[in-house]
Amino acid sequence: MAVLVVGEIQNNALASATLSVVTAAKAFNTDIALLLASDDCSQLNSSIDGINKIIHVEHPDFAHPTAEALADLVMGFADQYQLILAPASTFGKNFMPRVAAKLFVPMISDVIEIVDVNTFVRPIYAGNALSYVQSLDQQKVLTIRSTAFSPAPESQSPVDIETYAWEGLSHPKSRFVKIEASNSDRPDLTSAKIVISGGRGLQSAENFQIIEKLADRLGAAVGATRAVVDAGFVPNDYQVGQTGKVVAPDLYIAIGISGAIQHIAGIKDSKVIIAINKDPDAPIFDVADYGLVADFFDILPEFEAALAELGY
Amino acid sequence: MKILVPIKRVVHYQAKIRVKADESGIETYNIKYAINPFDEIAVEEAVRLKESGLADEIVVVSFGVAECQEILRHALALGADRAQLYIHPDPIEPLVAAKCLEAVVKNENPDIVIMGKQAIDDDANQTGQMLAALLDWPQATFASSIQIENRQATVTREIDGGLETICCDLPVVITTDLRLNEPRYPSMPNIMKAKSKPLSIEEISSLQVSMTPHLVISKVTSPPERSPGVKLNNINELIDKLHNEEKVL
């Protein structure tokens, strides 16, 4: 039995979610291979604690891989691995069900805990319940929720790197056209230590820029509720919640957020949650460790002064 | 051009979810059901493609209990042309649902399957991708915009870190994200008209797919609750807690 981890790559570097998947893979106490498909693998040779080998696959199609290309690649390795793991990001969610269907085994999405080799815990109903799922098939295809597992550290000892030549799809039926990256120098929402999110209480895109400034000051990532994204104040990939991104920072700062169930589902694994809201009855106060009933803009000058004192 | 829209009946998104005391599942007594919101977006998108002259026929299909007729009638009222219900009493896992849909696709030969990216009950986000794999069709998941031209679908996808556009040959499976459209409310005349649109009901066995589950759900529990926090009086108290007690600032 061995584990294949399909790594996610962003800007020719390993996405941090992949390191969390490696931690999850260690629960199986067996060999772990890390499959890295990119148009340029030259920067992808850092060793990670717990993995036995890295497989490099270089092909121009993997600059922006389609689900069909990734599934085809992974199928080339499937008979050597009993477990196939990837992050439960839009990367993993896109191609992993395709792999499972080709293998005709079920897939278990968004795993947050590995109870034993056959039993996995995953959230259902937007995180309002946890399901303990047992797979009856020998081979298992899992996506791992990265916020539930700490990232595996880099390792100093060198790791074997194999290369694999992928032929490409003989008749590709889909093609990459373009990507509009929401360009940001801020840390990634899912791996940031501090996240500041704004809700409907902010009322305008201009007010949201104040949140963004504050985030830059704290070195924080910026999130938003679905209402704010739908109103067009911020791009869609700011959305935090069950249907957006699930975050688990050390500090989550919720500003003008009422606390809809689906938003709370995306933040409740944060270490410390603070909420600032005018409405003393907002449900966000039921999950926040510390609450402040106030208009955010009234207390902003004090907040900024206090941060300056702390050296931010 | 024909569009197939698979739809699922799920617990209403505003319903309060409570786990049963025996941990066998969630409490469904007296709970409100509705069409899965992502599937409703899929129906709306299909109707818009028909209204723009790109599609001739929209078929909606659902697997489940007899009450699924309600969501199928709702889809007909939104503008779908005919509906199929395949009766099955138990929950269907994504792989089995994809196998059943594969059988429906082989009967109906649609050019496009549009469906929700996930159902809000099991949150699996798998069935569309699995269906595409079983059919060996291309897929475009998490769509926020769809353009059809010259037997090709150009789809903008909501991915982590931005928007990706891909182009797929038809036939294709497309899964919908939240911002693809805002479904209309069906008008009273359309609700009345929907009552006379064709809705076939058969046992799921007619699809000749093995319904044997591959997964066992051993228990369903409530998530750990966060202990209730404290309300503070001013920003200095807050900063003090964050800096001196929690050490996160």
XYZ file of C-alpha atoms in Angstrom:
561
model
C 0.000 0.000 0.000
C 1.353 3.398 -0.912
C -0.011 6.937 -1.121
C 0.136 9.203 -4.149
C -0.238 12.896 -3.337
C -1.075 15.024 -6.354
C 0.548 18.376 -5.640
C -0.999 21.707 -6.458
C 1.334 24.218 -8.018
C 0.866 27.984 -8.091
C 3.281 30.239 -9.960
C 5.831 27.419 -10.330
C 5.900 26.809 -6.580
C 4.231 24.213 -4.440
C 0.932 25.502 -3.008
C 0.907 25.300 0.784
C -2.272 23.191 0.675
C -0.119 20.376 -0.738
C 1.967 20.342 2.455
C -1.181 19.804 4.503
C -2.112 16.885 2.256
C 1.321 15.355 2.942
C 0.591 15.591 6.691
C -2.727 13.817 6.122
C -0.979 11.163 4.019
C 1.380 10.368 6.913
C -1.630 8.982 8.826
C -1.486 5.895 6.588
C 2.054 4.993 7.776
C 3.293 4.025 4.366
C 5.361 5.284 1.451
C 4.302 8.659 0.078
C 5.030 9.792 -3.475
C 4.421 13.392 -4.497
C 3.354 13.874 -8.117
C 4.161 17.333 -9.494
C 2.918 18.243 -12.953
C 4.028 21.599 -14.332
C 5.333 23.239 -17.478
C 8.536 23.898 -15.533
C 9.568 21.595 -12.686
C 13.016 23.116 -12.186
C 12.025 24.951 -8.994
C 10.052 22.071 -7.512
C 12.755 19.966 -5.865
C 12.544 20.923 -2.215
C 12.276 17.929 0.043
C 9.298 17.625 2.355
C 9.293 15.789 5.634
C 7.627 12.389 5.249
C 7.710 11.895 1.504
C 9.720 9.094 -0.114
C 9.938 10.396 -3.638
C 8.924 13.193 -5.952
C 7.724 12.472 -9.476
C 8.263 15.343 -11.909
C 6.122 15.538 -15.025
C 6.962 18.405 -17.332
C 4.610 19.262 -20.185
C 3.351 22.570 -21.626
C -0.270 21.475 -20.975
C 0.433 21.583 -17.248
C 0.985 25.353 -17.235
C -2.817 25.518 -16.870
C -3.923 21.890 -16.765
C -7.433 20.819 -17.667
C -9.197 18.225 -15.543
C -8.964 15.781 -18.443
C -5.167 16.155 -18.640
C -4.638 15.745 -14.891
C -6.978 12.767 -14.673
C -5.233 11.111 -17.602
C -1.840 11.654 -15.956
C -2.935 10.307 -12.567
C -4.536 7.246 -14.181
C -1.066 6.342 -15.444
C 0.008 5.839 -11.808
C -3.243 4.590 -10.321
C -2.408 0.862 -10.341
C 0.644 1.453 -8.105
C -1.165 3.314 -5.335
C -3.951 2.319 -3.020
C -4.583 5.877 -1.913
C -4.719 8.958 -4.113
C -4.855 12.299 -2.297
C -5.078 15.924 -3.387
C -6.051 19.201 -1.732
C -9.785 19.984 -1.569
C -9.176 23.249 -3.423
C -10.716 24.135 -6.773
C -7.636 22.361 -8.218
C -8.347 19.035 -6.503
C -12.124 19.267 -6.707
C -11.904 19.678 -10.461
C -10.046 16.530 -11.502
C -10.161 14.092 -8.556
C -13.801 12.984 -9.111
C -12.764 12.264 -12.689
C -10.009 9.967 -11.431
C -12.400 8.222 -9.029
C -15.005 7.643 -11.741
C -12.366 6.263 -14.141
C -11.266 3.868 -11.379
C -14.912 3.233 -10.531
C -14.306 3.835 -6.842
C -16.084 6.420 -4.701
C -14.383 9.641 -3.723
C -14.415 11.189 -0.278
C -14.304 14.991 -0.456
C -13.070 17.499 2.093
C -11.610 15.038 4.597
C -10.931 16.764 7.937
C -9.881 13.708 9.948
C -8.516 10.254 9.190
C -9.936 7.930 11.861
C -8.391 4.754 10.431
C -7.384 3.405 7.038
C -11.028 3.043 6.019
C -12.830 5.735 7.994
C -12.830 9.440 7.281
C -14.605 12.449 8.746
C -15.985 15.132 6.475
C -18.332 18.077 6.971
C -21.817 17.967 5.438
C -24.678 20.494 5.392
C -22.278 23.431 5.195
C -20.404 22.205 8.244
C -23.535 21.864 10.382
C -22.846 18.137 10.771
C -19.877 15.803 10.498
C -20.177 12.559 8.584
C -18.076 9.483 9.406
C -17.650 7.748 6.071
C -16.281 4.265 5.481
C -15.218 3.235 2.028
C -15.870 -0.360 1.002
C -13.437 -0.278 -1.920
C -9.736 -1.131 -1.541
C -8.572 1.861 -3.535
C -9.440 5.269 -2.166
C -9.564 8.715 -3.686
C -9.617 11.533 -1.126
C -9.455 15.308 -1.163
C -8.083 16.847 2.007
C -9.270 20.083 3.564
C -5.964 21.852 4.083
C -7.073 23.892 7.106
C -7.640 20.669 9.076
C -4.018 19.466 8.810
C -0.880 21.454 9.602
C 1.570 21.848 6.699
C 4.396 19.286 6.615
C 7.755 21.001 7.175
C 10.512 21.076 4.603
C 13.174 18.456 5.104
C 16.935 18.852 4.805
C 17.561 15.290 3.677
C 17.423 14.936 -0.099
C 14.581 13.045 -1.731
C 14.615 10.857 -4.849
C 13.261 12.687 -7.868
C 11.935 10.614 -10.742
C 10.846 12.061 -14.021
C 7.932 10.772 -16.028
C 7.214 11.531 -19.652
C 3.544 12.279 -20.266
C 2.520 12.015 -23.873
C -0.347 14.481 -23.717
C -3.954 13.739 -24.604
C -4.391 12.293 -28.079
C -7.683 14.128 -28.683
C -8.022 16.990 -26.207
C -11.620 18.182 -26.012
C -10.992 21.225 -23.859
C -8.414 23.993 -23.956
C -7.165 26.665 -21.599
C -7.980 30.152 -22.890
C -6.945 32.657 -20.225
C -6.699 33.381 -16.541
C -7.603 36.598 -14.772
C -5.726 36.334 -11.523
C -7.037 38.542 -8.787
C -3.653 40.058 -8.322
C -2.703 40.460 -4.723
C 0.502 40.839 -2.795
C -1.361 39.818 0.326
C -1.024 36.358 1.840
C -3.329 33.631 0.614
C -6.638 33.452 2.499
C -6.322 29.771 3.288
C -2.798 29.998 4.711
C -2.729 33.500 6.285
C -2.086 33.872 10.037
C -4.541 36.791 10.225
C -7.677 37.243 8.130
C -9.822 40.377 8.129
C -13.252 40.003 6.573
C -15.971 42.495 5.883
C -19.704 42.011 5.578
C -22.775 43.885 4.496
C -22.233 46.337 7.372
C -19.478 47.983 5.352
C -22.060 49.218 2.833
C -19.745 50.198 -0.025
C -16.700 49.233 -2.043
C -14.995 52.431 -0.831
C -15.467 51.393 2.785
C -14.047 47.999 1.924
C -10.804 49.650 0.863
C -10.349 50.714 4.476
C -10.427 47.021 5.444
C -7.835 46.317 2.790
C -5.535 49.032 4.116
C -5.867 47.660 7.618
C -5.071 44.180 6.285
C -1.895 45.407 4.618
C -0.848 46.988 7.863
C -1.300 43.688 9.717
C 0.065 41.509 6.926
C -3.356 39.885 6.832
C -5.423 38.324 4.067
C -8.768 39.895 3.165
C -12.035 38.002 3.054
C -15.667 38.865 2.525
C -19.120 37.444 2.957
C -21.193 36.250 0.042
C -23.403 39.355 0.272
C -20.391 41.627 -0.216
C -19.130 39.599 -3.180
C -22.593 39.512 -4.751
C -22.840 43.288 -4.325
C -19.677 43.568 -6.421
C -17.546 45.278 -3.740
C -14.779 42.676 -4.068
C -13.824 39.819 -6.428
C -15.461 36.422 -5.991
C -12.357 34.703 -4.656
C -12.570 36.836 -1.496
C -15.612 34.842 -0.419
C -15.210 33.024 2.878
C -17.763 30.363 3.743
C -18.833 26.872 2.908
C -19.263 27.642 -0.795
C -16.242 29.933 -0.856
C -12.977 29.444 0.986
C -12.647 27.723 4.328
C -10.123 29.512 6.522
C -8.473 28.684 9.847
C -6.106 31.535 10.755
C -4.738 32.295 14.233
C -6.862 35.458 14.239
C -10.079 36.068 12.301
C -11.424 39.618 12.432
C -15.073 39.870 11.345
C -16.176 43.410 10.640
C -19.821 44.254 9.952
C -20.583 40.548 9.487
C -23.898 39.284 10.841
C -22.802 35.639 10.865
C -24.871 33.606 8.397
C -24.556 29.833 8.897
C -22.696 29.366 5.657
C -20.138 32.042 6.557
C -19.562 30.639 10.037
C -19.009 27.200 8.508
C -16.012 28.667 6.740
C -14.377 30.302 9.787
C -15.157 28.206 12.840
C -11.806 26.435 12.922
C -10.014 29.755 13.392
C -8.029 29.936 16.635
C -9.380 33.304 17.803
C -12.398 35.026 16.254
C -13.197 38.639 17.020
C -16.349 40.367 15.828
C -17.062 44.068 15.528
C -20.704 44.796 14.730
C -23.241 47.486 15.557
C -26.004 44.945 16.115
C -25.648 43.390 19.589
C -27.885 40.470 18.516
C -25.849 39.509 15.442
C -25.281 35.706 15.460
C -21.560 36.271 14.849
C -21.239 37.085 18.567
C -22.264 33.485 19.389
C -19.091 32.126 17.765
C -16.701 35.019 18.375
C -14.243 34.712 21.265
C -14.312 38.468 21.698
C -17.013 40.829 20.545
C -17.247 44.563 20.354
C -20.639 46.173 19.789
C -19.646 49.245 17.836
C -19.675 50.956 14.500
C -16.357 49.965 12.992
C -15.703 53.379 11.492
C -16.231 55.058 14.872
C -13.543 52.941 16.533
C -11.167 52.757 13.567
C -8.918 55.670 14.676
C -8.504 54.088 18.127
C -7.852 50.693 16.543
C -5.173 52.154 14.290
C -3.540 54.022 17.159
C -3.444 50.849 19.265
C -1.917 48.895 16.385
C 0.723 51.583 15.916
C 1.630 51.194 19.568
C 2.152 47.474 19.014
C 4.453 48.261 16.131
C 2.119 47.487 13.222
C -29.590 21.538 -29.354
C -30.776 19.658 -26.317
C -29.832 20.434 -22.692
C -30.167 17.973 -19.835
C -30.365 19.411 -16.323
C -30.097 16.938 -13.427
C -31.659 18.351 -10.262
C -31.677 17.189 -6.647
C -34.179 17.663 -3.845
C -32.359 18.824 -0.710
C -33.140 20.246 2.711
C -33.952 23.936 2.222
C -30.904 26.132 2.634
C -32.521 28.112 5.436
C -33.625 25.054 7.432
C -32.006 24.537 10.809
C -29.888 21.382 10.635
C -30.000 19.193 13.740
C -28.247 15.887 14.192
C -30.424 12.991 15.398
C -29.817 11.853 18.969
C -28.811 8.352 17.790
C -26.263 9.911 15.361
C -27.827 8.058 12.410
C -28.237 11.216 10.344
C -29.925 14.582 10.505
C -33.444 15.231 11.767
C -35.771 15.414 8.761
C -39.148 15.393 10.536
C -41.184 18.423 9.507
C -38.283 19.934 7.595
C -38.684 21.954 4.403
C -37.172 20.692 1.134
C -36.389 22.527 -2.084
C -34.443 22.236 -5.320
C -30.681 22.380 -4.662
C -29.825 26.097 -5.190
C -26.926 25.352 -7.569
C -29.270 23.152 -9.652
C -31.811 25.963 -9.846
C -29.049 28.154 -11.299
C -28.421 25.368 -13.836
C -32.099 25.306 -14.851
C -32.104 29.101 -15.183
C -29.000 29.003 -17.386
C -30.552 26.350 -19.623
C -33.716 28.451 -19.958
C -31.630 31.507 -20.905
C -29.799 29.468 -23.564
C -33.183 28.415 -24.943
C -34.513 31.981 -24.862
C -31.473 33.164 -26.801
C -32.274 30.613 -29.501
C -29.292 28.341 -28.818
C -31.232 25.429 -27.350
C -34.420 23.755 -28.559
C -35.285 21.496 -25.672
C -34.579 21.337 -21.940
C -35.057 18.044 -20.118
C -34.825 17.952 -16.315
C -34.217 14.719 -14.439
C -34.197 13.793 -10.778
C -33.583 10.627 -8.765
C -35.295 10.141 -5.435
C -38.602 9.934 -3.627
C -42.018 10.709 -5.165
C -41.890 14.226 -3.659
C -39.151 15.105 -6.174
C -42.056 15.830 -8.531
C -42.363 19.195 -6.763
C -38.880 20.355 -7.760
C -39.367 18.972 -11.279
C -42.625 20.980 -11.603
C -40.700 24.010 -10.334
C -38.082 23.496 -13.074
C -40.882 23.144 -15.655
C -42.378 26.408 -14.386
C -38.986 28.097 -14.835
C -39.038 27.015 -18.482
C -37.876 23.397 -18.854
C -39.854 21.407 -21.433
C -40.188 17.974 -19.872
C -39.191 16.116 -16.758
C -38.223 12.619 -15.685
C -38.304 11.188 -12.201
C -36.602 7.890 -11.382
C -37.889 6.670 -8.047
C -35.387 5.516 -5.427
C -36.117 5.599 -1.692
C -32.578 5.972 -0.314
C -29.837 8.600 -0.638
C -27.674 8.035 -3.730
C -23.925 8.575 -3.518
C -22.223 10.650 -6.250
C -20.606 7.730 -8.117
C -23.934 5.882 -8.355
C -25.779 9.087 -9.315
C -23.202 9.640 -12.078
C -23.767 6.071 -13.345
C -27.535 6.683 -13.402
C -27.035 9.989 -15.232
C -24.782 8.238 -17.737
C -27.724 5.937 -18.538
C -30.068 8.931 -18.917
C -27.572 10.682 -21.205
C -27.360 7.549 -23.387
C -31.181 7.605 -23.705
C -31.520 11.334 -24.314
C -28.340 12.265 -26.205
C -28.103 15.862 -24.968
C -25.469 18.265 -26.298
C -24.935 19.883 -22.900
C -25.488 18.689 -19.347
C -25.694 21.614 -16.905
C -25.878 20.851 -13.203
C -25.017 22.341 -9.826
C -21.387 22.147 -8.739
C -22.497 20.537 -5.502
C -25.623 19.662 -3.565
C -25.950 21.543 -0.297
C -26.731 18.380 1.674
C -23.663 16.156 1.210
C -21.497 18.966 -0.270
C -19.595 16.374 -2.320
C -18.911 18.382 -5.485
C -18.310 15.224 -7.539
C -21.254 14.094 -9.670
C -20.749 16.384 -12.679
C -17.058 15.581 -12.964
C -17.757 11.850 -12.557
C -20.450 11.960 -15.247
C -18.036 13.694 -17.638
C -15.418 11.006 -16.930
C -17.847 8.105 -17.475
C -18.975 9.619 -20.794
C -15.423 10.633 -21.725
C -16.727 14.177 -22.251
C -14.885 17.391 -21.400
C -15.991 19.271 -18.292
C -16.207 22.888 -17.200
C -16.759 23.140 -13.458
C -17.682 26.134 -11.251
C -19.002 28.183 -14.179
C -19.647 31.896 -13.741
C -20.250 32.566 -17.440
C -21.114 30.328 -20.404
C -20.997 31.152 -24.105
C -21.991 28.645 -26.765
C -20.827 29.086 -30.346
C -19.877 26.728 -33.194
C -20.389 23.577 -31.132
C -18.036 24.894 -28.469
C -18.643 26.138 -24.938
C -16.433 28.940 -23.637
C -16.765 28.852 -19.879
C -15.334 31.155 -17.219
C -14.625 29.216 -14.034
C -14.398 30.513 -10.470
C -11.133 29.116 -9.163
C -8.970 29.900 -6.137
C -7.105 33.062 -6.998
C -9.232 34.320 -9.858
C -11.190 33.414 -12.967
C -10.090 30.858 -15.546
C -11.597 30.619 -19.013
C -11.579 27.337 -20.917
C -13.086 26.262 -24.196
C -14.704 22.809 -24.512
C -16.031 20.886 -27.492
C -19.652 19.818 -27.265
C -20.978 17.551 -25.843
C -19.885 18.856 -22.453
C -20.765 18.708 -18.757
C -20.902 22.150 -17.123
C -21.316 22.685 -13.373
C -22.640 25.972 -12.047
C -21.255 28.314 -9.433
C -23.220 30.913 -7.479
C -22.634 33.894 -9.690
C -23.618 32.374 -13.039
C -27.083 33.940 -12.827
C -29.914 34.764 -10.483
C -32.828 32.398 -11.033
C -36.156 34.048 -11.838
C -39.353 33.547 -9.886
C -41.803 31.499 -11.935
C -44.850 33.499 -12.991
C -48.356 32.274 -12.136
C -49.216 31.512 -15.808
C -45.979 29.527 -16.105
C -46.733 27.616 -12.904
C -50.134 26.702 -14.378
C -48.570 25.778 -17.734
C -46.013 23.565 -15.967
C -48.794 21.377 -14.641
C -49.572 20.128 -18.140
C -45.951 19.637 -19.263
C -44.838 15.974 -19.526
C -43.381 14.427 -16.351
C -42.559 10.721 -16.566
C -42.153 8.599 -13.446
C -40.327 5.268 -13.454
C -38.546 3.054 -10.985
C -34.788 3.658 -11.048
C -34.296 -0.034 -11.863
C -35.350 0.827 -15.427
C -31.924 2.480 -15.851
C -30.278 -0.891 -15.129
C -27.604 0.567 -12.869
C -26.429 -1.191 -9.709
C -27.589 0.924 -6.773
C -25.308 -0.885 -4.291
C -23.508 1.752 -2.210
C -19.696 1.903 -2.099
C -19.728 3.986 1.071
C -21.111 3.414 4.550
C -21.928 6.354 6.793
C -21.229 4.955 10.235
C -22.415 8.023 12.124
C -23.261 11.696 11.819
C -22.314 13.998 14.670
C -22.699 17.650 15.556
C -19.565 19.698 14.957
C -17.704 20.780 18.098
C -19.199 24.042 19.297
C -17.120 27.072 20.007
C -17.471 28.079 23.599
C -19.384 31.335 23.916
C -17.143 34.372 23.950
C -17.236 37.609 25.825
C -18.336 41.056 24.772
C -15.798 43.721 25.545
C -16.390 47.402 26.180
C -13.768 49.116 24.096
C -10.941 48.673 21.665
C -8.256 48.810 24.349
C -9.735 45.786 26.111
C -9.809 43.994 22.790
C -6.207 44.797 21.921
C -5.165 43.758 25.449
C -6.825 40.331 25.026
C -5.317 39.793 21.572
C -1.840 40.933 22.536
C -1.358 39.792 26.122
C -3.678 36.794 26.490
C -4.030 35.206 23.052
C -0.727 36.504 21.728
C -2.062 36.736 18.181
C -1.170 40.398 17.675
